[in-house]
């Protein structure tokens, strides 16, 4: 693995563009002052792999819906109706997502670890920061697998044009004028500024938009409102499973809103089936031994080193790496112990000379469109660093 040392962006600059979560709790920089050098072939391989994986997810999603496999995936029962409704109608457009992958560099094969299909983070870092880092170091900022910003802008337009040409957006939109309300929780700067970045991109695409914290949004049988103004579209950076578990009344109202065609929500409810790590087991059943997949089961794998994790765990919490003999290599605690466990074949991540592990994240917005890396220990967590890349 080749790492290129760069002059870091200053905290003042990062804050000036709204990136305020630049320093971790231990006072170290969250953004690495290095980038990974990859080849054009490696970039193309990530692109092709994620496009293929997305097609597989869509096929497997149809299988889950047809066979009512929601319980197997640990999906809360109060979201099943809205998932089915959003799946059956094309207007519920999947805006963006992120594949987490092992391999792809140092000659290691690409393997899918999981799919952050509902509320993926690292958007700001991937779309803006790594680009700015190259530019600030007088490197060619276009030398990346990274057209995430433009891909998102086009995919916002597809909310209106769907599968037809995005060039027709203005023609269609001027007859509709439908507005998007963007919402996050009010207690996370990362969530607020990521949501506002998406709002900015939607504005650039040509939408009328507004922002409001989730606690101030009004929901009723008639739709979604801010200050009594009705919004046809609502973007929420709030996980669907959190709504289901913590706000069951809201889950019911949102189901009625979608079923009665009072509003369209992004990301759609069906992204929760993709988000469930249990989906990896469905993929393995449908595509056994596929070169992009790792063996995954709801029961411990026999005689294999494996990772135990929870269907809706986040940031590496409640994860165990289990050796072939059943002993535990490393383990993390967390708040997701109540969720169903899955067991996934262990794959070693690429490492640098200091023993740090690197996991690739590839964003998907209609197609694969942006690569970034996270660096950390054997189990990546919320103290893992973001590492950009450059194509040489």
Coordinates of C-alpha atoms in Angstrom, one line a residue:
X1 CA 0.0 0.0 0.0
X2 CA 1.4 3.4 -1.0
X3 CA 0.5 6.4 1.2
X4 CA 1.3 9.9 0.1
X5 CA 1.9 12.4 2.9
X6 CA 0.1 15.8 2.4
X7 CA -0.2 19.1 4.1
X8 CA -3.4 18.9 6.2
X9 CA -6.3 21.3 5.8
X10 CA -6.5 23.8 8.7
X11 CA -9.3 23.6 11.2
X12 CA -10.2 27.2 10.3
X13 CA -10.7 26.2 6.7
X14 CA -12.7 23.1 7.5
X15 CA -15.0 25.1 9.8
X16 CA -15.4 27.8 7.2
X17 CA -17.1 25.2 4.9
X18 CA -19.2 23.7 7.7
X19 CA -17.0 20.7 8.5
X20 CA -16.9 21.1 12.3
X21 CA -16.3 17.5 13.4
X22 CA -12.6 17.5 12.3
X23 CA -11.1 16.6 15.7
X24 CA -11.8 13.3 17.6
X25 CA -12.3 13.1 21.4
X26 CA -8.6 12.3 21.9
X27 CA -7.8 15.6 20.2
X28 CA -6.4 13.9 17.1
X29 CA -7.4 14.9 13.6
X30 CA -10.3 12.8 12.1
X31 CA -9.0 13.6 8.6
X32 CA -5.7 11.8 7.8
X33 CA -2.9 13.9 6.3
X34 CA -2.2 11.1 3.9
X35 CA -4.0 9.7 0.8
X36 CA -3.9 6.2 -0.5
X37 CA -2.5 5.9 -4.0
X38 CA -4.6 3.6 -6.2
X39 CA -4.4 2.7 -9.9
X40 CA -7.0 3.4 -12.6
X41 CA -7.6 -0.4 -12.7
X42 CA -8.4 -0.5 -9.0
X43 CA -10.7 2.4 -9.3
X44 CA -12.6 0.7 -12.2
X45 CA -12.8 -2.5 -10.2
X46 CA -14.5 -0.7 -7.3
X47 CA -16.9 0.9 -9.7
X48 CA -17.8 -2.3 -11.5
X49 CA -18.1 -4.3 -8.3
X50 CA -20.6 -1.8 -6.6
X51 CA -22.8 -1.6 -9.7
X52 CA -23.0 -5.4 -9.8
X53 CA -23.7 -5.5 -6.1
X54 CA -26.5 -3.0 -6.4
X55 CA -28.2 -5.1 -9.1
X56 CA -27.9 -8.1 -6.7
X57 CA -29.4 -6.1 -3.9
X58 CA -32.4 -5.2 -6.0
X59 CA -32.9 -8.9 -7.1
X60 CA -32.6 -10.1 -3.5
X61 CA -34.9 -7.2 -2.3
X62 CA -37.7 -8.5 -4.5
X63 CA -37.1 -12.0 -3.0
X64 CA -37.4 -10.6 0.5
X65 CA -40.6 -8.8 -0.2
X66 CA -42.2 -11.7 -2.1
X67 CA -41.4 -14.1 0.7
X68 CA -42.1 -11.8 3.6
X69 CA -38.6 -12.3 5.1
X70 CA -38.9 -9.2 7.3
X71 CA -38.7 -11.1 10.6
X72 CA -35.5 -12.9 9.5
X73 CA -33.9 -9.5 8.8
X74 CA -34.9 -8.2 12.2
X75 CA -37.1 -5.5 10.5
X76 CA -39.5 -3.9 13.0
X77 CA -43.1 -5.1 12.2
X78 CA -44.5 -1.6 12.3
X79 CA -42.5 -0.7 9.1
X80 CA -43.4 -3.7 7.0
X81 CA -46.4 -1.9 5.3
X82 CA -44.4 1.2 4.4
X83 CA -41.5 -0.9 3.1
X84 CA -43.8 -2.8 0.8
X85 CA -45.5 0.4 -0.3
X86 CA -42.2 2.2 -1.0
X87 CA -40.9 -0.8 -2.9
X88 CA -43.8 -1.2 -5.2
X89 CA -43.8 2.4 -6.6
X90 CA -40.9 3.9 -8.5
X91 CA -41.5 7.4 -7.1
X92 CA -39.7 6.2 -3.9
X93 CA -36.3 6.8 -5.3
X94 CA -33.2 5.6 -3.6
X95 CA -31.2 8.8 -3.3
X96 CA -27.8 7.6 -2.0
X97 CA -26.0 4.8 -0.1
X98 CA -22.5 3.5 0.7
X99 CA -21.0 0.0 0.2
X100 CA -18.3 -1.0 2.8
X101 CA -15.8 -3.2 1.3
X102 CA -12.7 -5.2 2.2
X103 CA -9.9 -5.5 -0.4
X104 CA -9.6 -3.7 -3.7
X105 CA -6.0 -2.7 -3.1
X106 CA -2.7 -4.5 -2.7
X107 CA -4.0 -7.3 -5.0
X108 CA -6.7 -8.3 -2.5
X109 CA -10.1 -9.2 -4.0
X110 CA -13.1 -6.9 -3.3
X111 CA -15.5 -8.4 -0.7
X112 CA -18.7 -6.8 0.5
X113 CA -18.8 -6.3 4.3
X114 CA -22.2 -4.4 4.5
X115 CA -24.3 -1.8 2.8
X116 CA -25.2 1.5 4.4
X117 CA -28.4 2.1 2.4
X118 CA -30.5 4.3 4.7
X119 CA -28.4 7.0 6.4
X120 CA -24.7 6.6 5.3
X121 CA -22.1 8.9 6.8
X122 CA -18.8 10.1 5.4
X123 CA -20.7 12.0 2.6
X124 CA -19.1 15.4 3.4
X125 CA -15.6 13.8 3.7
X126 CA -15.9 11.9 0.4
X127 CA -17.6 14.5 -1.7
X128 CA -15.8 17.7 -0.5
X129 CA -12.9 17.1 1.9
X130 CA -10.7 14.7 0.0
X131 CA -11.2 16.8 -3.1
X132 CA -10.2 20.0 -1.2
X133 CA -7.2 18.2 0.3
X134 CA -5.7 17.4 -3.2
X135 CA -6.4 20.9 -4.4
X136 CA -4.8 22.5 -1.3
X137 CA -1.7 20.4 -2.0
X138 CA -1.5 21.5 -5.7
X139 CA -2.4 18.0 -6.8
X140 CA -4.9 17.2 -9.5
X141 CA -8.2 17.1 -7.6
X142 CA -9.8 15.3 -10.6
X143 CA -7.5 12.3 -10.1
X144 CA -10.0 10.5 -7.9
X145 CA -12.8 8.0 -8.3
X146 CA -15.1 10.7 -7.0
X147 CA -18.0 12.3 -8.9
X148 CA -20.2 12.0 -5.8
X149 CA -21.3 15.6 -5.7
X150 CA -22.5 15.7 -9.4
X151 CA -24.0 12.2 -9.1
X152 CA -26.1 13.4 -6.2
X153 CA -27.2 16.5 -8.1
X154 CA -28.4 14.3 -11.0
X155 CA -30.0 11.8 -8.7
X156 CA -32.0 14.6 -7.0
X157 CA -33.3 15.5 -10.5
X158 CA -34.3 11.9 -11.0
X159 CA -36.7 12.3 -8.1
X160 CA -38.8 14.2 -10.7
X161 CA -37.6 12.6 -14.0
X162 CA -37.2 9.0 -12.6
X163 CA -35.6 6.9 -15.3
X164 CA -36.0 9.5 -18.1
X165 CA -33.3 12.0 -19.1
X166 CA -32.3 14.3 -16.2
X167 CA -32.1 17.1 -18.8
X168 CA -35.9 17.1 -18.7
X169 CA -35.9 18.1 -15.0
X170 CA -36.6 21.8 -15.4
X171 CA -39.4 21.2 -17.9
X172 CA -41.1 18.7 -15.5
X173 CA -40.3 20.6 -12.3
X174 CA -41.8 24.0 -13.3
X175 CA -45.2 22.3 -13.7
X176 CA -44.9 20.7 -10.2
X177 CA -42.7 23.0 -8.0
X178 CA -42.7 20.3 -5.3
X179 CA -40.6 21.2 -2.3
X180 CA -38.2 19.1 -0.2
X181 CA -37.9 19.5 3.6
X182 CA -34.6 18.4 5.0
X183 CA -34.4 17.2 8.6
X184 CA -31.8 15.9 11.1
X185 CA -31.7 15.7 14.9
X186 CA -30.6 19.0 16.5
X187 CA -27.9 17.5 18.8
X188 CA -25.3 16.3 16.1
X189 CA -23.2 18.8 14.2
X190 CA -22.2 16.0 11.8
X191 CA -25.8 15.1 11.0
X192 CA -26.9 18.8 10.7
X193 CA -24.1 19.8 8.3
X194 CA -24.3 16.6 6.3
X195 CA -28.1 17.2 5.9
X196 CA -27.5 20.9 4.9
X197 CA -24.9 19.8 2.4
X198 CA -27.5 17.6 0.8
X199 CA -30.0 20.5 0.9
X200 CA -27.4 22.7 -0.9
X201 CA -27.0 20.0 -3.6
X202 CA -30.7 19.8 -4.1
X203 CA -30.9 23.6 -4.4
X204 CA -28.2 23.4 -7.1
X205 CA -30.2 20.8 -8.8
X206 CA -33.1 23.2 -9.0
X207 CA -35.4 22.3 -6.1
X208 CA -37.2 24.5 -3.6
X209 CA -36.0 23.4 -0.2
X210 CA -36.1 24.2 3.5
X211 CA -34.5 22.7 6.6
X212 CA -36.0 21.9 10.0
X213 CA -35.0 19.8 13.0
X214 CA -37.0 16.6 13.3
X215 CA -38.5 17.7 16.7
X216 CA -40.1 20.7 15.0
X217 CA -41.5 19.0 12.0
X218 CA -45.3 18.5 12.0
X219 CA -46.8 15.2 10.9
X220 CA -50.5 14.5 10.3
X221 CA -52.8 12.5 8.1
X222 CA -52.6 15.4 5.6
X223 CA -48.8 15.2 5.2
X224 CA -45.5 16.7 6.5
X225 CA -45.4 20.4 7.5
X226 CA -43.1 23.2 8.7
X227 CA -44.9 26.2 10.0
X228 CA -48.1 25.0 8.4
X229 CA -46.4 24.8 4.9
X230 CA -46.9 21.4 3.3
X231 CA -43.9 19.6 1.8
X232 CA -44.3 17.0 -0.9
X233 CA -40.8 15.5 -0.2
X234 CA -39.1 14.9 3.1
X235 CA -35.4 13.9 3.5
X236 CA -34.6 12.6 7.0
X237 CA -31.1 11.7 8.2
X238 CA -32.7 9.6 10.9
X239 CA -32.5 5.8 10.7
X240 CA -35.8 4.1 9.9
X241 CA -35.2 1.5 12.7
X242 CA -34.9 4.4 15.3
X243 CA -38.2 5.8 14.1
X244 CA -39.7 2.3 14.4
X245 CA -38.4 1.5 17.9
X246 CA -38.4 5.0 19.5
X247 CA -41.2 6.7 17.7
X248 CA -43.8 4.0 17.0
X249 CA -46.6 6.6 16.6
X250 CA -44.6 8.5 14.0
X251 CA -43.9 5.2 12.1
X252 CA -47.7 4.7 11.9
X253 CA -48.3 8.3 10.7
X254 CA -45.6 8.0 8.1
X255 CA -47.1 4.8 6.8
X256 CA -50.4 6.5 6.3
X257 CA -48.8 9.5 4.7
X258 CA -47.0 7.3 2.1
X259 CA -49.9 5.0 1.5
X260 CA -52.2 8.0 1.0
X261 CA -49.6 9.7 -1.3
X262 CA -49.4 12.8 0.8
X263 CA -45.5 12.9 0.7
X264 CA -42.5 10.9 -0.5
X265 CA -39.7 10.2 2.0
X266 CA -35.9 9.8 1.4
X267 CA -34.2 7.5 1.7
X268 CA -37.3 5.2 1.2
X269 CA -38.4 2.8 3.8
X270 CA -37.3 -0.2 1.7
X271 CA -33.6 0.8 2.2
X272 CA -34.0 -0.6 5.7
X273 CA -34.0 -4.2 4.3
X274 CA -30.7 -3.4 2.5
X275 CA -29.4 -1.8 5.7
X276 CA -30.0 -4.9 7.8
X277 CA -26.8 -6.9 8.0
X278 CA -29.1 -10.0 7.9
X279 CA -29.5 -9.2 4.2
X280 CA -26.0 -10.5 3.6
X281 CA -27.3 -14.0 4.5
X282 CA -30.1 -13.6 1.9
X283 CA -27.5 -12.6 -0.7
X284 CA -25.3 -15.6 0.2
X285 CA -28.3 -17.9 -0.2
X286 CA -29.2 -16.5 -3.6
X287 CA -25.6 -16.1 -4.8
X288 CA -23.6 -18.8 -3.0
X289 CA -19.8 -18.5 -3.4
X290 CA -20.2 -15.3 -5.4
X291 CA -16.7 -13.7 -5.6
X292 CA -17.9 -10.4 -4.1
X293 CA -19.6 -12.0 -1.1
X294 CA -18.5 -13.4 2.2
X295 CA -20.3 -16.5 3.6
X296 CA -22.9 -15.2 6.1
X297 CA -25.4 -17.1 8.4
X298 CA -27.8 -16.6 11.3
X299 CA -25.9 -19.4 13.0
X300 CA -22.2 -19.5 13.9
X301 CA -20.0 -20.8 11.0
X302 CA -18.3 -24.1 11.6
X303 CA -14.5 -24.2 11.6
X304 CA -14.1 -20.7 10.2
X305 CA -12.8 -17.4 11.5
X306 CA -15.8 -15.1 11.5
X307 CA -17.3 -11.9 12.7
X308 CA -20.4 -11.8 14.8
X309 CA -22.3 -8.5 14.5
X310 CA -25.9 -7.2 15.0
X311 CA -28.4 -6.6 12.2
X312 CA -28.7 -2.9 13.0
X313 CA -25.4 -2.3 14.8
X314 CA -23.5 0.9 13.9
X315 CA -19.9 2.2 14.2
X316 CA -18.5 -1.3 15.0
X317 CA -20.5 -1.6 18.3
X318 CA -21.5 -5.1 19.6
X319 CA -19.0 -6.8 17.3
X320 CA -16.8 -9.9 17.9
X321 CA -14.1 -11.4 15.8
X322 CA -14.2 -15.2 16.6
X323 CA -11.2 -17.5 15.9
X324 CA -11.6 -20.9 14.2
X325 CA -11.5 -22.6 17.6
X326 CA -14.3 -20.5 18.9
X327 CA -12.1 -18.2 21.1
X328 CA -12.7 -14.5 20.8
X329 CA -9.9 -12.5 19.1
X330 CA -11.4 -9.0 19.8
X331 CA -14.8 -7.7 21.0
X332 CA -16.6 -4.4 21.3
X333 CA -19.6 -3.5 23.5
X334 CA -22.5 -1.2 22.6
X335 CA -26.2 -0.5 22.6
X336 CA -27.3 -2.9 19.9
X337 CA -27.2 -6.2 21.9
X338 CA -30.9 -6.5 21.6
X339 CA -30.7 -6.9 17.8
X340 CA -30.4 -10.2 16.0
X341 CA -26.9 -11.5 15.4
X342 CA -25.3 -12.5 12.1
X343 CA -22.1 -14.4 11.5
X344 CA -19.9 -13.4 8.5
X345 CA -16.8 -15.1 7.3
X346 CA -13.8 -13.0 8.5
X347 CA -11.6 -11.3 5.9
X348 CA -8.5 -9.4 6.7
X349 CA -8.5 -5.7 5.6
X350 CA -5.5 -4.2 3.8
X351 CA -2.9 -3.0 6.3
X352 CA -0.2 -0.3 6.3
X353 CA 3.3 -0.7 7.8
X354 CA 2.0 0.4 11.2
X355 CA -0.6 -2.3 11.2
X356 CA -3.6 0.0 10.7
X357 CA -6.5 -1.6 8.8
X358 CA -8.2 0.1 5.8
X359 CA -11.8 -0.3 4.7
X360 CA -13.1 1.1 1.4
X361 CA -16.4 2.9 1.2
X362 CA -18.0 3.4 -2.2
X363 CA -21.0 5.7 -2.5
X364 CA -23.8 4.8 -4.8
X365 CA -26.2 7.3 -6.3
X366 CA -27.8 5.7 -9.4
X367 CA -24.3 4.2 -10.0
X368 CA -21.1 3.8 -8.0
X369 CA -19.7 7.4 -7.7
X370 CA -17.3 8.0 -4.9
X371 CA -14.5 6.3 -3.0
X372 CA -13.0 7.0 0.4
X373 CA -11.3 4.9 3.1
X374 CA -11.6 4.5 6.8
X375 CA -8.5 3.6 8.9
X376 CA -8.5 1.9 12.3
X377 CA -8.0 -1.3 14.2
X378 CA -9.4 -4.7 13.5
X379 CA -12.9 -3.4 14.2
X380 CA -13.5 0.1 12.9
X381 CA -15.4 2.4 15.2
X382 CA -16.3 6.0 15.6
X383 CA -12.6 6.9 16.3
X384 CA -11.6 5.5 12.9
X385 CA -10.0 8.1 10.6
X386 CA -11.1 9.2 7.1
X387 CA -8.4 8.7 4.5
X388 CA -8.7 10.1 0.9
X389 CA -7.2 8.7 -2.2
X390 CA -5.5 9.7 -5.5
X391 CA -5.4 7.8 -8.8
X392 CA -1.8 7.5 -10.1

